[in-house]
Structure formats: C-alpha cells, structure tokens
Short mmCIF file of C-alpha atoms in Angstrom, two decimals:
data_model
loop_
_atom_site.label_atom_id
_atom_site.label_comp_id
_atom_site.label_asym_id
_atom_site.label_seq_id
_atom_site.Cartn_x
_atom_site.Cartn_y
_atom_site.Cartn_z
CA MET A 12 -53.46 -192.25 -33.39
CA ALA A 13 -54.91 -195.07 -35.16
CA GLY A 14 -55.55 -198.96 -35.13
CA GLY A 15 -56.02 -201.52 -37.38
CA TYR A 16 -57.83 -204.96 -38.01
CA VAL A 17 -56.77 -207.42 -40.72
CA GLN A 18 -58.50 -210.91 -41.07
CA GLY A 19 -57.25 -213.04 -43.84
CA GLY A 20 -55.89 -210.11 -45.56
CA GLY A 21 -52.99 -209.34 -47.98
CA HIS A 22 -49.68 -207.98 -46.94
CA THR A 23 -49.09 -204.55 -45.61
CA PRO A 24 -46.73 -202.99 -48.31
CA TRP A 25 -43.26 -201.46 -47.53
CA HIS A 26 -43.79 -197.71 -46.64
CA GLN A 27 -42.65 -194.84 -44.59
CA ASP A 28 -45.28 -193.63 -41.99
CA GLN A 29 -43.60 -190.00 -41.89
CA ILE A 30 -44.89 -189.15 -45.39
CA TYR A 31 -48.59 -189.15 -43.92
CA TRP A 32 -47.94 -186.62 -41.28
CA PRO A 33 -47.88 -182.76 -41.63
CA LEU A 34 -45.23 -182.26 -39.10
CA ASP A 35 -42.11 -180.05 -39.06
CA THR A 36 -40.11 -182.77 -37.40
CA ALA A 37 -38.56 -186.23 -37.92
CA ASN A 38 -38.97 -186.76 -34.25
CA THR A 39 -41.50 -189.30 -34.36
CA ILE A 40 -42.00 -192.97 -33.00
CA THR A 41 -44.57 -195.36 -33.94
CA MET A 42 -45.64 -198.14 -31.36
CA TRP A 43 -47.21 -201.29 -33.03
CA MET A 44 -48.89 -203.33 -30.32
CA PRO A 45 -51.06 -206.62 -30.84
CA LEU A 46 -54.10 -206.78 -28.75
CA VAL A 47 -54.32 -210.59 -29.21
CA PRO A 48 -51.38 -213.14 -29.59
CA VAL A 49 -50.11 -212.73 -33.25
CA PRO A 50 -48.53 -216.09 -34.25
CA GLN A 51 -45.86 -216.02 -37.11
CA GLU A 52 -48.32 -217.05 -39.49
CA VAL A 53 -50.68 -214.34 -38.73
CA GLY A 54 -47.84 -211.87 -39.46
CA THR A 55 -45.97 -209.30 -37.52
CA MET A 56 -43.95 -206.13 -38.64
CA THR A 57 -40.85 -206.45 -40.92
CA PHE A 58 -38.43 -203.37 -40.55
CA ALA A 59 -35.54 -202.56 -43.01
CA SER A 60 -33.07 -202.31 -40.27
CA GLY A 61 -31.46 -198.82 -40.13
CA SER A 62 -33.66 -197.42 -42.74
CA HIS A 63 -34.77 -194.61 -40.53
CA LYS A 64 -31.29 -192.99 -40.81
CA LEU A 65 -31.75 -192.31 -44.60
CA GLY A 66 -34.73 -190.00 -43.89
CA TYR A 67 -37.17 -189.43 -46.93
CA VAL A 68 -36.98 -192.30 -49.45
CA SER A 69 -40.10 -192.23 -51.25
CA ARG A 70 -43.27 -190.10 -51.19
CA LYS A 71 -45.14 -193.11 -52.66
CA GLU A 72 -48.22 -193.84 -50.30
CA ILE A 73 -48.81 -197.37 -49.24
CA SER A 74 -49.64 -199.43 -52.27
CA ASP A 75 -48.22 -202.35 -54.27
CA GLU A 76 -46.15 -199.59 -56.17
CA SER A 77 -44.49 -198.44 -52.98
CA HIS A 78 -43.84 -202.17 -52.01
CA THR A 79 -42.09 -202.77 -55.30
CA THR A 80 -40.21 -199.44 -55.28
CA LEU A 81 -39.05 -199.67 -51.66
CA GLY A 82 -38.42 -203.39 -51.91
CA GLN A 83 -36.10 -202.65 -54.84
CA PHE A 84 -34.32 -199.94 -52.84
CA ILE A 85 -33.83 -202.16 -49.84
CA GLU A 86 -32.37 -204.82 -51.92
CA ALA A 87 -30.10 -202.45 -53.88
CA LYS A 88 -28.75 -200.93 -50.61
CA HIS A 89 -28.46 -204.44 -49.08
CA ILE A 90 -30.51 -203.27 -46.02
CA PRO A 91 -31.13 -206.03 -43.62
CA GLN A 92 -34.73 -207.09 -43.10
CA VAL A 93 -35.73 -207.79 -39.42
CA ASN A 94 -38.77 -209.56 -38.33
CA TYR A 95 -39.24 -210.46 -34.49
CA GLY A 96 -41.65 -213.15 -35.11
CA ALA A 97 -44.64 -214.15 -33.02
CA MET A 98 -45.89 -211.61 -30.51
CA ALA A 99 -48.23 -211.84 -27.50
CA ALA A 100 -50.86 -209.53 -26.57
CA GLY A 101 -49.28 -206.40 -25.00
CA ASP A 102 -45.96 -206.90 -26.88
CA ALA A 103 -44.82 -203.87 -28.77
CA THR A 104 -42.35 -202.89 -31.44
CA PHE A 105 -41.29 -199.13 -31.87
CA HIS A 106 -39.92 -197.50 -35.03
CA ALA A 107 -39.04 -194.09 -36.13
CA GLY A 108 -41.43 -192.46 -38.76
CA TRP A 109 -38.81 -192.80 -41.51
CA THR A 110 -38.34 -196.52 -40.96
CA ILE A 111 -39.25 -198.39 -44.02
CA HIS A 112 -41.47 -201.33 -42.88
CA SER A 113 -44.18 -203.84 -44.04
CA ALA A 114 -46.09 -206.96 -42.78
CA PRO A 115 -46.87 -210.24 -44.39
CA GLY A 116 -50.36 -211.30 -45.50
CA ASN A 117 -52.48 -213.00 -42.79
CA SER A 118 -53.46 -216.31 -44.45
CA THR A 119 -55.50 -217.53 -41.50
CA ASP A 120 -58.88 -216.96 -40.21
CA GLN A 121 -57.59 -215.32 -37.10
CA MET A 122 -57.90 -211.48 -36.78
CA ARG A 123 -54.72 -209.56 -36.40
CA LYS A 124 -55.99 -207.07 -33.82
CA VAL A 125 -53.41 -204.28 -33.36
CA MET A 126 -53.27 -200.77 -31.98
CA THR A 127 -50.63 -198.18 -32.99
CA ILE A 128 -49.78 -195.00 -31.35
CA ILE A 129 -47.63 -192.35 -32.70
CA TYR A 130 -45.59 -190.39 -30.51
CA VAL A 131 -44.38 -186.87 -31.60
CA ALA A 132 -41.76 -184.76 -29.94
CA ASP A 133 -43.03 -182.01 -27.51
CA GLY A 134 -42.96 -178.52 -29.42
CA THR A 135 -43.49 -180.12 -32.85
CA VAL A 136 -45.27 -177.55 -35.15
CA ILE A 137 -47.68 -178.42 -37.82
CA ALA A 138 -46.13 -178.01 -41.35
CA ASN A 139 -47.92 -177.22 -44.63
CA PRO A 140 -49.41 -180.35 -45.93
CA GLU A 141 -47.60 -181.47 -49.09
CA SER A 142 -50.08 -184.15 -50.27
CA LYS A 143 -53.88 -185.12 -49.82
CA ALA A 144 -52.87 -187.72 -47.36
CA GLN A 145 -51.23 -185.02 -45.06
CA GLU A 146 -54.32 -182.80 -45.49
CA SER A 147 -56.54 -185.89 -44.49
CA ASP A 148 -54.38 -186.55 -41.47
CA LEU A 149 -54.17 -182.94 -40.53
CA ASN A 150 -57.92 -182.55 -40.54
CA LYS A 151 -58.50 -186.00 -38.72
CA TRP A 152 -56.10 -186.16 -36.19
CA LEU A 153 -55.40 -182.46 -35.70
CA PRO A 154 -58.95 -180.86 -36.13
CA GLY A 155 -59.14 -177.18 -35.92
CA LEU A 156 -55.25 -176.62 -36.24
CA ALA A 157 -53.35 -175.13 -38.98
CA PRO A 158 -49.87 -174.95 -40.18
CA GLY A 159 -47.49 -173.07 -37.74
CA ASP A 160 -49.70 -174.15 -34.75
CA LEU A 161 -48.25 -176.58 -32.17
CA ALA A 162 -49.30 -180.40 -33.06
CA ALA A 163 -51.22 -180.81 -30.01
CA SER A 164 -55.06 -181.43 -29.72
CA PRO A 165 -57.49 -183.26 -27.49
CA LEU A 166 -56.96 -186.15 -29.94
CA ASN A 167 -53.09 -185.92 -29.48
CA PRO A 168 -52.43 -184.45 -25.97
CA LEU A 169 -48.99 -183.89 -24.53
CA VAL A 170 -48.03 -186.98 -22.55
CA TYR A 171 -44.54 -186.01 -21.44
CA GLN A 172 -42.66 -182.80 -21.12
CA ALA A 173 -38.96 -182.56 -20.31
CA GLY A 174 -38.55 -181.21 -16.73
CA SER A 175 -42.09 -181.85 -15.87
CA LYS A 176 -43.13 -183.63 -12.54
#
C-alpha cells in the first residue's frame, strides 16, 4: 500500500501497523523490501519477537510517545528484539500487523529506499474507523468503500483466493 524514503533521518519509533487500518481482521501481513542495498548503518527493521501474539497493545500513533510507551512495554515483558542486519535490494521481511517494530535512525547520506506492501486476508470486511488515522487510510487506500464492504478496490486488488487456479 505504501513506500517510504528516509535520508539522514531519525528513527522510526516503535509502533503497530494494525492500528491504522479500518479492517475487521487481524489477518494482515506487511512486507518491507529495500529497493537498494541497506547496510546496517542505514538501518533495517527491528522487531519485538512474538509481539504479534499479544494483539492490540497501544493505540498510540507512531511518535516519540509510542516509542517510549512501547519500548517500556517491551522491556517490562522481556520481549526479545530481533534485527536481521544489512539487507540487499529485493530482500524482504514480513511481519503481522500487530507486530511491534521500529527502525534505527539513518545517520548516513544514503537514502533508505524501501517499499511496503500490506497483504490482507481474502474476505476481509471494512470496519468502522476508530480514529482519524483509520478514516484517512480508508479514504486513501479504499476509496469509495464504506464499513461493511469487502476490503478490495483497484488500489487493493485480490491477489490470491484459496482454491483458485
């Protein structure tokens, strides 16, 4: 659904993607794929291992406050943190929508060019937005659709259906 470019930028604070999506499912997966080599010092994703099993932890949108709150939660629960290090262009990580994750700051002059794609289970229905962020994502990524509709649009087509050929 989205891509990002960060050059010489700050860290990406701890957050959960799922809070942004007005979807009536927890069956979501985000792919994070560098479009260029990403050395360790440019920064790749860090995951709070197993945090997806906890579901909703915090509705705080991505911010310094979410970084502090979720960082304290991770430490208090002794959740291991995993970073897979440098990545080549085309490598990818995948994480569930409730996975708590972050990325360190990029202190180099290299641009961290990445693409993210969010996969949603077939049959997912749009839920009533519970925040301005969810309203924004509904309007941007599922234009013309409303709560109760299937979460499928020209911007988010069905890519796989069980039993299809």
